[in-house]
Amino acid sequence: MAVFGIFGTKTERVASSAYYGLYALQHRGQASAGIVVNDDGVFHAYKDSGLVNEVFSHRILDSLGVGQIALGNVRYGTAATKERVNAEPMLVNHIKGKLAISHDGALVNYGELRRELELGGAIFHTANDVEVIAYMITKARLVTGSIEEAVAKAMERLDGGYSMLVMSPQKLIAARDKNGVHPLCYGIRDDGEYVIASESCALDVVGASFVREVEPGEVVVFAKEGVKSLRVNGESKERLCVFEYLYTARPDSVICGCSVHLARKRAGAFLAKAHPVEADVVIGAPDSGIDAAIGYAEESGIPYGLGLIKNKYIGRTFIDPGQNVREDKVKIKLNPIPETVKGKRVILVDDSIVRGTTCVRVVKLLRDAGAKEIHIRSSAPEFLNPCYYGTDIGSRAELIACKYNAKEMAKLFGADSVGFLPLADVTKLGISGNCKGYCKACFDGEYPTEIPTEPEINKYDFKISENKN
Ligand code: AMP
């Protein structure tokens, strides 16, 4: 999931800037996209299921009109929340005024807060955390003097890993949970417009230069009077999701002062030190294994080669040929280059092994293309625990590392060996930056918050049939 926002004074291009910002953040969510434009307090919104360029046509962007402030969202749908009704930003009409809210991440106390709100008379339309966030903010607004204070007060009760943007008729507010699990930063354009985004690559796209990150437990307010900052009550501790460096973020983003590309190359280098093997070529699983493969090759001295090509146009709209069709489903997505691997001892670097399904398929592809040996190296350690902060790492029953060790996995995949990044190296990936601490709970089980004990989210899911047109 990702958020994007823009705060200007008299700009007419907020909708198109939001579009390009979200386009740059598409890798963080492909289920739905939405933009809300604020023209002197009048909100124009559009959101739907689909990729950014499927949801927004020229006509729809034009219909959003001109404005001074805008915010947007791309989100991925977990099995429980992929329905269209969960698309963001969420629009709220409240006695104290209108709001639009966009978030990235997840609450761990969603069930508890939702039940509390429902027992107080609230009704819900979605299975999305953002609706609970909206209620908590509007409740807090009844006892605070400003929307930013309401956001900060609501956050005292919102437990989890989330970044969010809240737009009121006059202001744009950016906030990050007290552990700073997911990234959020802002920049400024030459014309003085502020741009806020989940990742810095989205600032680059709209010509904004990076100013700084929103800190854990911080609420930053963009208003006509300028920019100001509030702190959420209670202790804040940085616990950045280390998987942002390994998989989630784009390599051209900078998080906590460290380039994601360099962090991934470093992971590859650590991997080469921890699990060396004699081989002829190092290849990366596209796209997120490439940077680590380059790092592995540089450290080991084994040449890097282009071994697998991914079709760039595979997306949500991929039409599965089904079992009765002859087309090779795997090859539609991924095809090997035999010239790189034939007769060679190949090291295949992937960013992670979650369920193990990718490894089984890729090993077969490489064997069919003539690879003599295949050594799989994962630039993430073994996944042993689910993620409750919005990364799609499922239950332990789905995680292959909970059932098998590296040797057993190699056998299952038909590979010659499997090696994982040692856990101790994970906190060194961002070493050239300024991150003070990481969440690596999916690897070591040390969660920075309480973990959910409340009813499953999908208990609340809605199935609404709507005609897209
Ligand atoms: P698996 O096939 O289940 O072992 O998943 C590993 C592959 O999925 C890797 O190639 C990753 O690039 C990709 N991956 C890792 N984490 C996620 C995630 N949270 N959501 C979607 N894909 C992922």
Coordinates of C-alpha atoms and ligand atoms in Angstrom, one line a residue:
M1 CA 0.0 0.0 0.0
A2 CA 1.1 3.6 -0.6
V3 CA 0.1 7.1 0.1
F4 CA 0.8 10.2 -2.0
G5 CA -0.2 13.8 -1.3
I6 CA 0.4 17.3 -2.6
F7 CA -0.1 20.6 -0.9
G8 CA 0.1 23.8 -2.9
T9 CA -1.5 27.2 -2.9
K10 CA -2.9 27.8 -6.3
T11 CA -1.8 24.8 -8.4
E12 CA -3.9 23.5 -11.2
R13 CA -2.1 20.3 -11.7
V14 CA -2.7 18.5 -8.4
A15 CA -4.7 15.6 -10.0
S16 CA -2.1 14.8 -12.6
S17 CA 0.8 15.1 -10.1
A18 CA -1.1 12.7 -7.8
Y19 CA -1.6 10.4 -10.8
Y20 CA 2.2 10.3 -11.6
G21 CA 3.0 10.0 -7.9
L22 CA 0.8 7.0 -7.5
Y23 CA 2.1 5.5 -10.8
A24 CA 5.6 5.6 -9.2
L25 CA 4.2 3.8 -6.2
Q26 CA 2.3 1.1 -8.1
H27 CA 4.7 -1.6 -6.9
R28 CA 3.2 -1.2 -3.4
G29 CA -0.3 -2.1 -4.4
Q30 CA -2.2 -3.2 -7.4
A31 CA -5.7 -3.9 -6.2
S32 CA -7.1 -0.4 -6.2
A33 CA -6.2 3.3 -6.8
G34 CA -7.8 6.6 -5.9
I35 CA -7.3 10.3 -5.8
V36 CA -9.2 13.1 -4.0
V37 CA -8.7 16.7 -5.1
N38 CA -9.5 19.6 -2.8
D39 CA -10.6 22.8 -4.5
D40 CA -11.1 25.4 -1.7
G41 CA -12.8 22.9 0.5
V42 CA -14.8 21.1 -2.2
F43 CA -13.7 17.5 -2.6
H44 CA -13.7 15.7 -6.0
A45 CA -12.9 12.0 -5.7
Y46 CA -12.4 9.0 -7.9
K47 CA -11.4 5.5 -6.8
D48 CA -11.8 2.0 -8.2
S49 CA -10.3 -1.5 -8.4
G50 CA -7.4 -1.8 -10.8
L51 CA -4.0 -0.4 -11.6
V52 CA -3.5 3.4 -11.6
N53 CA -3.5 3.6 -15.4
E54 CA -6.6 1.4 -15.6
V55 CA -8.5 3.4 -13.0
F56 CA -7.7 6.9 -14.4
S57 CA -8.3 8.0 -17.9
H58 CA -7.7 11.5 -19.2
R59 CA -11.4 12.2 -18.9
I60 CA -11.5 11.0 -15.3
L61 CA -8.5 13.0 -14.3
D62 CA -9.9 16.1 -15.9
S63 CA -13.2 15.6 -14.0
L64 CA -11.3 15.9 -10.8
G65 CA -10.7 19.5 -11.7
V66 CA -8.3 22.0 -10.2
G67 CA -7.3 22.3 -6.6
Q68 CA -4.8 23.3 -4.0
I69 CA -4.5 20.0 -2.2
A70 CA -4.8 16.3 -3.2
L71 CA -4.2 12.9 -1.8
G72 CA -4.1 9.5 -3.3
N73 CA -3.7 5.8 -2.5
V74 CA -2.8 2.5 -4.1
R75 CA -3.5 -0.6 -2.1
Y76 CA -3.2 -4.3 -2.5
G77 CA -6.0 -6.5 -1.4
T78 CA -5.3 -9.4 1.0
A79 CA -7.7 -12.2 0.6
A80 CA -10.0 -10.6 3.2
T81 CA -10.0 -7.1 1.8
K82 CA -9.7 -7.1 -2.0
E83 CA -13.3 -6.0 -2.6
R84 CA -13.8 -2.7 -4.4
V85 CA -15.6 -1.2 -1.4
N86 CA -12.2 -1.2 0.4
A87 CA -10.5 1.2 -2.1
E88 CA -9.0 4.4 -0.7
P89 CA -8.9 7.3 0.0
M90 CA -11.8 7.2 2.4
L91 CA -14.1 10.1 2.3
V92 CA -15.7 11.3 5.6
N93 CA -18.5 13.8 6.2
H94 CA -18.5 14.8 9.8
I95 CA -20.1 17.5 11.9
K96 CA -16.7 19.1 12.3
G97 CA -16.1 19.0 8.5
K98 CA -15.0 16.9 5.6
L99 CA -12.0 14.6 5.6
A100 CA -10.2 12.3 3.1
I101 CA -7.9 9.6 4.5
S102 CA -5.3 7.4 2.8
H103 CA -3.1 4.9 4.6
D104 CA -0.4 2.3 4.2
G105 CA 0.0 -0.6 6.6
A106 CA -2.3 -2.2 9.2
L107 CA -3.6 -1.9 12.7
V108 CA -3.1 -4.7 15.1
N109 CA -6.0 -3.6 17.3
Y110 CA -8.5 -3.3 14.4
G111 CA -10.9 -5.9 15.8
E112 CA -10.8 -4.5 19.3
L113 CA -11.4 -0.9 18.2
R114 CA -14.0 -1.9 15.7
R115 CA -16.0 -3.8 18.3
E116 CA -15.7 -0.9 20.7
L117 CA -17.0 1.5 18.1
E118 CA -19.8 -0.8 17.0
L119 CA -20.9 -1.2 20.6
G120 CA -21.1 2.6 20.7
G121 CA -23.4 2.7 17.7
A122 CA -21.0 3.0 14.8
I123 CA -21.8 1.2 11.5
F124 CA -19.1 0.1 9.1
H125 CA -19.2 -0.1 5.3
T126 CA -15.8 -1.8 4.6
A127 CA -13.3 -4.3 6.0
N128 CA -10.6 -1.7 5.8
D129 CA -8.5 -0.4 8.7
V130 CA -8.9 3.1 7.4
E131 CA -12.6 3.2 8.4
V132 CA -11.6 2.5 12.0
I133 CA -8.9 5.2 11.7
A134 CA -11.6 7.6 10.4
Y135 CA -13.9 6.9 13.3
M136 CA -11.1 7.4 15.8
I137 CA -10.1 10.7 14.3
T138 CA -13.6 12.1 14.1
K139 CA -14.3 11.0 17.7
A140 CA -11.1 12.7 18.9
R141 CA -12.1 15.8 16.8
L142 CA -15.1 16.3 19.1
V143 CA -12.8 17.0 22.1
T144 CA -9.8 18.7 20.4
G145 CA -9.4 22.2 18.9
S146 CA -7.9 21.2 15.6
I147 CA -7.8 18.3 13.1
E148 CA -4.1 17.8 13.7
E149 CA -4.6 17.4 17.4
A150 CA -7.4 14.9 16.7
V151 CA -5.1 12.9 14.5
A152 CA -2.4 12.9 17.2
K153 CA -5.0 11.9 19.9
A154 CA -6.5 9.2 17.7
M155 CA -3.0 7.8 17.2
E156 CA -2.6 7.2 20.9
R157 CA -5.1 4.3 20.4
L158 CA -4.1 3.2 16.9
D159 CA -1.7 0.4 17.4
G160 CA 0.2 -1.2 14.5
G161 CA 2.4 -0.3 11.6
Y162 CA 0.9 2.5 9.5
S163 CA 1.6 5.7 7.7
M164 CA -1.2 8.0 6.7
L165 CA -2.4 11.2 5.1
V166 CA -5.4 13.1 6.2
M167 CA -6.9 15.9 4.2
S168 CA -9.2 18.5 5.6
P169 CA -10.7 21.5 3.7
Q170 CA -7.6 23.6 4.6
K171 CA -4.8 21.2 5.6
L172 CA -2.9 18.1 4.6
I173 CA -1.6 16.1 7.5
A174 CA 1.0 13.3 7.3
A175 CA 1.5 10.9 10.2
R176 CA 3.5 7.8 11.0
D177 CA 2.9 5.2 13.7
K178 CA 5.2 5.4 16.8
N179 CA 7.4 2.6 15.5
G180 CA 7.7 4.1 12.0
V181 CA 7.2 0.7 10.5
H182 CA 6.5 1.9 7.0
P183 CA 8.3 4.8 5.3
L184 CA 6.9 8.3 4.7
C185 CA 8.8 11.3 3.5
Y186 CA 8.2 14.7 2.1
G187 CA 9.8 17.1 -0.4
I188 CA 9.3 20.5 -2.0
R189 CA 9.0 21.7 -5.5
D190 CA 10.6 24.8 -6.9
D191 CA 7.3 26.5 -6.8
G192 CA 6.9 25.8 -3.1
E193 CA 4.4 23.0 -3.3
Y194 CA 4.9 20.2 -0.8
V195 CA 4.8 16.6 -1.8
I196 CA 4.4 13.7 0.6
A197 CA 4.9 10.1 -0.4
S198 CA 5.4 6.6 0.9
E199 CA 8.7 6.5 -1.0
S200 CA 11.2 9.0 -2.3
C201 CA 10.9 7.7 -5.9
A202 CA 7.5 9.3 -6.1
L203 CA 9.0 12.7 -5.1
D204 CA 11.5 12.4 -8.0
V205 CA 8.8 11.7 -10.5
V206 CA 6.9 15.0 -9.7
G207 CA 10.1 17.1 -9.5
A208 CA 10.2 17.5 -5.7
S209 CA 13.4 17.5 -3.8
F210 CA 13.6 15.5 -0.7
V211 CA 13.2 17.5 2.6
R212 CA 13.0 14.8 5.3
E213 CA 11.2 11.8 6.6
V214 CA 8.2 12.0 8.8
E215 CA 9.5 10.6 12.1
P216 CA 8.0 7.8 14.1
G217 CA 5.1 9.1 16.2
E218 CA 5.1 12.4 14.4
V219 CA 2.2 14.4 12.8
V220 CA 3.3 16.9 10.2
V221 CA 0.8 19.6 9.2
F222 CA 0.9 21.4 5.9
A223 CA -1.2 24.5 6.0
K224 CA -1.3 28.0 4.4
E225 CA 0.6 29.3 7.4
G226 CA 3.4 26.8 6.8
V227 CA 4.6 23.4 8.0
K228 CA 4.4 22.4 11.7
S229 CA 5.0 19.3 13.7
L230 CA 3.3 17.6 16.6
R231 CA 4.3 14.5 18.6
V232 CA 1.9 11.7 19.5
N233 CA 1.9 11.2 23.3
G234 CA 3.9 8.3 24.5
E235 CA 7.3 6.8 23.6
S236 CA 8.3 6.6 19.9
K237 CA 10.9 4.1 18.8
E238 CA 12.1 3.5 15.2
R239 CA 11.3 0.0 14.0
L240 CA 11.4 0.3 10.2
C241 CA 10.3 -2.8 8.4
V242 CA 13.5 -4.3 7.1
F243 CA 11.6 -6.0 4.3
E244 CA 11.2 -2.5 2.8
Y245 CA 14.9 -2.7 2.0
L246 CA 14.7 -6.3 0.8
Y247 CA 11.6 -6.4 -1.3
T248 CA 8.8 -3.8 -0.8
A249 CA 10.4 -0.6 -1.8
R250 CA 11.7 0.4 -5.2
P251 CA 15.5 0.3 -5.6
D252 CA 15.6 3.9 -6.6
S253 CA 14.1 5.0 -3.3
V254 CA 16.1 6.2 -0.3
I255 CA 14.8 5.2 3.1
C256 CA 16.3 6.5 6.3
G257 CA 19.1 8.0 4.3
C258 CA 20.1 4.7 2.7
S259 CA 19.5 3.8 -1.0
V260 CA 17.4 0.7 -1.3
H261 CA 19.5 -0.5 -4.2
L262 CA 22.7 -0.3 -2.1
A263 CA 20.9 -2.1 0.8
R264 CA 20.0 -4.9 -1.6
K265 CA 23.5 -5.1 -3.0
R266 CA 24.8 -5.3 0.5
A267 CA 22.4 -8.2 1.3
G268 CA 23.9 -10.0 -1.8
A269 CA 27.4 -9.4 -0.5
F270 CA 26.6 -10.7 3.0
L271 CA 24.9 -13.7 1.4
A272 CA 28.1 -14.4 -0.7
K273 CA 30.2 -14.3 2.5
A274 CA 27.8 -16.6 4.4
H275 CA 27.0 -19.1 1.7
P276 CA 29.8 -19.2 -0.9
V277 CA 29.8 -21.9 -3.6
E278 CA 31.9 -22.5 -6.7
A279 CA 29.9 -21.5 -9.7
D280 CA 30.1 -20.0 -13.2
V281 CA 27.4 -17.4 -13.1
V282 CA 25.2 -15.4 -10.7
I283 CA 21.7 -14.6 -11.9
G284 CA 18.9 -12.7 -10.2
A285 CA 15.2 -13.5 -10.0
P286 CA 13.5 -10.5 -11.6
D287 CA 12.8 -7.9 -10.4
S288 CA 13.6 -7.6 -6.8
G289 CA 16.4 -10.3 -6.8
I290 CA 18.5 -8.5 -9.3
D291 CA 20.2 -5.9 -7.0
A292 CA 21.2 -8.6 -4.5
A293 CA 22.5 -10.8 -7.3
I294 CA 24.8 -8.0 -8.5
G295 CA 26.0 -7.7 -4.9
Y296 CA 26.6 -11.4 -4.6
A297 CA 28.5 -11.4 -7.9
E298 CA 30.7 -8.4 -6.9
E299 CA 31.6 -10.0 -3.5
S300 CA 32.2 -13.5 -4.9
G301 CA 34.0 -12.5 -8.1
I302 CA 31.7 -14.8 -10.0
P303 CA 30.3 -13.0 -13.1
Y304 CA 26.8 -11.7 -13.1
G305 CA 24.6 -12.8 -16.0
L306 CA 21.1 -12.1 -17.3
G307 CA 19.4 -15.4 -16.9
L308 CA 15.7 -14.8 -16.5
I309 CA 13.5 -12.3 -18.3
K310 CA 10.2 -11.3 -16.8
N311 CA 7.4 -10.0 -18.9
K312 CA 7.0 -6.4 -17.7
Y313 CA 3.3 -6.3 -18.5
I314 CA 2.2 -9.1 -16.2
G315 CA -0.2 -7.5 -13.8
R316 CA -3.5 -7.9 -12.1
T317 CA -5.1 -8.2 -15.5
F318 CA -3.1 -11.3 -16.4
I319 CA -5.5 -13.8 -18.0
D320 CA -4.7 -17.2 -16.6
P321 CA -4.8 -19.6 -19.5
G322 CA -6.3 -22.3 -17.2
Q323 CA -5.4 -25.9 -17.0
N324 CA -6.9 -27.0 -20.3
V325 CA -4.8 -24.5 -22.3
R326 CA -1.4 -25.6 -23.7
E327 CA 0.4 -22.3 -23.1
D328 CA 3.1 -22.5 -20.4
K329 CA 1.9 -20.3 -17.6
V330 CA 5.3 -20.0 -16.0
K331 CA 7.0 -19.0 -19.3
I332 CA 4.3 -16.4 -20.0
K333 CA 5.7 -14.6 -16.9
L334 CA 9.3 -15.7 -16.8
N335 CA 11.5 -17.1 -19.5
P336 CA 15.2 -18.2 -19.1
I337 CA 18.0 -17.2 -21.4
P338 CA 19.7 -20.5 -22.2
E339 CA 22.9 -18.8 -23.4
T340 CA 23.5 -17.6 -19.9
V341 CA 22.8 -20.9 -18.0
K342 CA 23.4 -23.8 -20.4
G343 CA 26.0 -26.2 -19.0
K344 CA 26.8 -23.8 -16.2
R345 CA 26.8 -23.9 -12.4
V346 CA 24.3 -21.2 -11.6
I347 CA 23.7 -19.2 -8.5
L348 CA 20.1 -17.9 -8.5
V349 CA 19.6 -15.0 -6.1
D350 CA 16.0 -14.2 -5.1
D351 CA 14.9 -11.7 -2.6
S352 CA 12.9 -14.1 -0.5
I353 CA 11.4 -17.6 -0.2
V354 CA 7.9 -17.4 1.3
R355 CA 5.9 -20.4 0.2
G356 CA 8.6 -21.9 -2.0
T357 CA 6.4 -22.0 -5.1
T358 CA 8.5 -19.6 -7.2
C359 CA 11.7 -21.7 -6.4
V360 CA 10.1 -24.9 -7.7
R361 CA 9.1 -23.3 -10.9
V362 CA 12.3 -21.4 -11.5
V363 CA 14.5 -24.4 -10.9
K364 CA 12.5 -26.4 -13.4
L365 CA 12.9 -23.6 -16.0
L366 CA 16.6 -23.4 -15.4
R367 CA 17.1 -27.1 -15.6
D368 CA 15.1 -27.3 -18.8
A369 CA 17.4 -24.5 -20.2
G370 CA 20.4 -26.7 -19.5
A371 CA 21.8 -25.4 -16.1
K372 CA 24.2 -28.0 -14.7
E373 CA 23.9 -27.0 -11.0
I374 CA 21.5 -24.6 -9.4
H375 CA 22.3 -22.9 -6.1
I376 CA 19.5 -20.8 -4.6
R377 CA 20.4 -17.9 -2.4
S378 CA 17.7 -15.9 -0.6
S379 CA 18.7 -12.3 0.3
A380 CA 16.1 -12.4 3.1
P381 CA 16.5 -14.8 6.1
E382 CA 13.9 -17.6 6.6
F383 CA 10.4 -16.4 7.1
L384 CA 9.2 -17.9 10.4
N385 CA 6.4 -15.6 11.5
P386 CA 3.4 -13.8 9.9
C387 CA 3.4 -10.0 9.4
Y388 CA 0.6 -8.0 11.1
Y389 CA 1.7 -4.6 9.7
G390 CA 0.4 -4.9 6.1
T391 CA 3.1 -7.0 4.3
D392 CA 1.5 -10.1 2.8
I393 CA 3.4 -12.7 4.7
G394 CA 0.8 -15.3 5.7
S395 CA 0.3 -17.7 8.5
R396 CA 3.0 -20.1 9.7
A397 CA 1.2 -23.0 7.9
E398 CA 2.0 -21.3 4.6
L399 CA 5.7 -20.5 5.4
I400 CA 8.0 -23.2 4.0
A401 CA 10.8 -22.3 6.4
C402 CA 8.5 -23.4 9.3
K403 CA 8.4 -26.9 7.9
Y404 CA 11.8 -27.5 6.2
N405 CA 15.4 -26.6 6.7
A406 CA 17.6 -25.4 3.8
K407 CA 18.8 -28.9 2.9
E408 CA 15.3 -30.2 2.8
M409 CA 14.2 -27.2 0.7
A410 CA 16.9 -27.9 -1.8
K411 CA 15.6 -31.4 -2.3
L412 CA 12.0 -30.2 -2.6
F413 CA 13.0 -27.5 -5.2
G414 CA 15.3 -29.9 -7.1
A415 CA 18.2 -27.5 -6.5
D416 CA 21.8 -28.3 -5.5
S417 CA 21.8 -26.1 -2.4
V418 CA 19.8 -23.4 -0.7
G419 CA 21.2 -20.6 1.5
F420 CA 19.6 -17.7 3.4
L421 CA 20.9 -14.3 4.6
P422 CA 21.9 -14.8 8.2
L423 CA 19.6 -12.9 10.6
A424 CA 22.5 -11.0 12.1
D425 CA 23.2 -9.3 8.8
V426 CA 19.7 -8.0 8.4
T427 CA 20.2 -5.0 10.6
K428 CA 23.4 -4.0 8.7
L429 CA 21.6 -3.5 5.3
G430 CA 20.9 0.1 5.9
I431 CA 24.2 0.8 7.6
S432 CA 25.0 3.8 5.4
G433 CA 21.8 5.5 6.5
N434 CA 20.5 6.7 9.8
C435 CA 17.8 4.1 10.8
K436 CA 17.8 3.5 14.6
G437 CA 16.1 0.2 14.7
Y438 CA 14.2 -2.4 12.6
C439 CA 11.1 -4.5 12.7
K440 CA 12.3 -8.0 11.6
A441 CA 9.5 -9.9 13.3
C442 CA 8.8 -12.0 10.3
F443 CA 12.2 -13.5 10.8
D444 CA 12.7 -13.4 14.6
G445 CA 9.2 -13.1 16.0
E446 CA 10.1 -9.9 18.0
Y447 CA 7.0 -7.8 17.2
P448 CA 7.3 -4.1 18.2
T449 CA 3.6 -4.0 19.2
E450 CA 1.1 -6.4 20.8
I451 CA -0.1 -8.8 18.1
P452 CA -3.8 -9.3 17.2
T453 CA -5.8 -11.6 19.4
E454 CA -9.1 -10.2 18.1
P455 CA -11.5 -11.7 15.5
E456 CA -10.2 -12.3 12.0
I457 CA -10.7 -9.3 9.6
N458 CA -12.4 -11.5 7.0
K459 CA -15.3 -12.0 9.4
Y460 CA -16.2 -8.5 8.4
D461 CA -15.7 -8.8 4.7
F462 CA -18.3 -7.6 2.2
K463 CA -19.1 -9.1 -1.1
I464 CA -20.9 -6.4 -3.2
S465 CA -21.5 -7.0 -6.8
E466 CA -21.2 -3.7 -8.7
N467 CA -21.2 -2.9 -12.3
K468 CA -17.8 -1.2 -13.0
N469 CA -19.5 1.0 -15.6
Ligands
AMP1 P1 7.1 -17.8 -2.8 O1 7.0 -18.2 -4.2 O2 5.9 -18.0 -2.0 O3 8.3 -18.5 -2.1 O4 7.4 -16.3 -2.7 C1 8.6 -15.7 -3.0 C2 8.5 -14.8 -4.2 O5 7.4 -13.8 -4.0 C3 9.8 -13.9 -4.3 O6 10.3 -14.1 -5.6 C4 9.4 -12.5 -4.0 O7 9.9 -11.6 -4.9 C5 7.9 -12.5 -3.9 N1 7.4 -12.0 -2.7 C6 8.0 -11.9 -1.5 N2 7.2 -11.3 -0.6 C7 6.1 -11.0 -1.2 C8 4.8 -10.4 -0.7 N3 4.7 -10.0 0.5 N4 3.9 -10.3 -1.6 C9 4.0 -10.7 -2.9 N5 5.1 -11.3 -3.4 C10 6.2 -11.4 -2.5

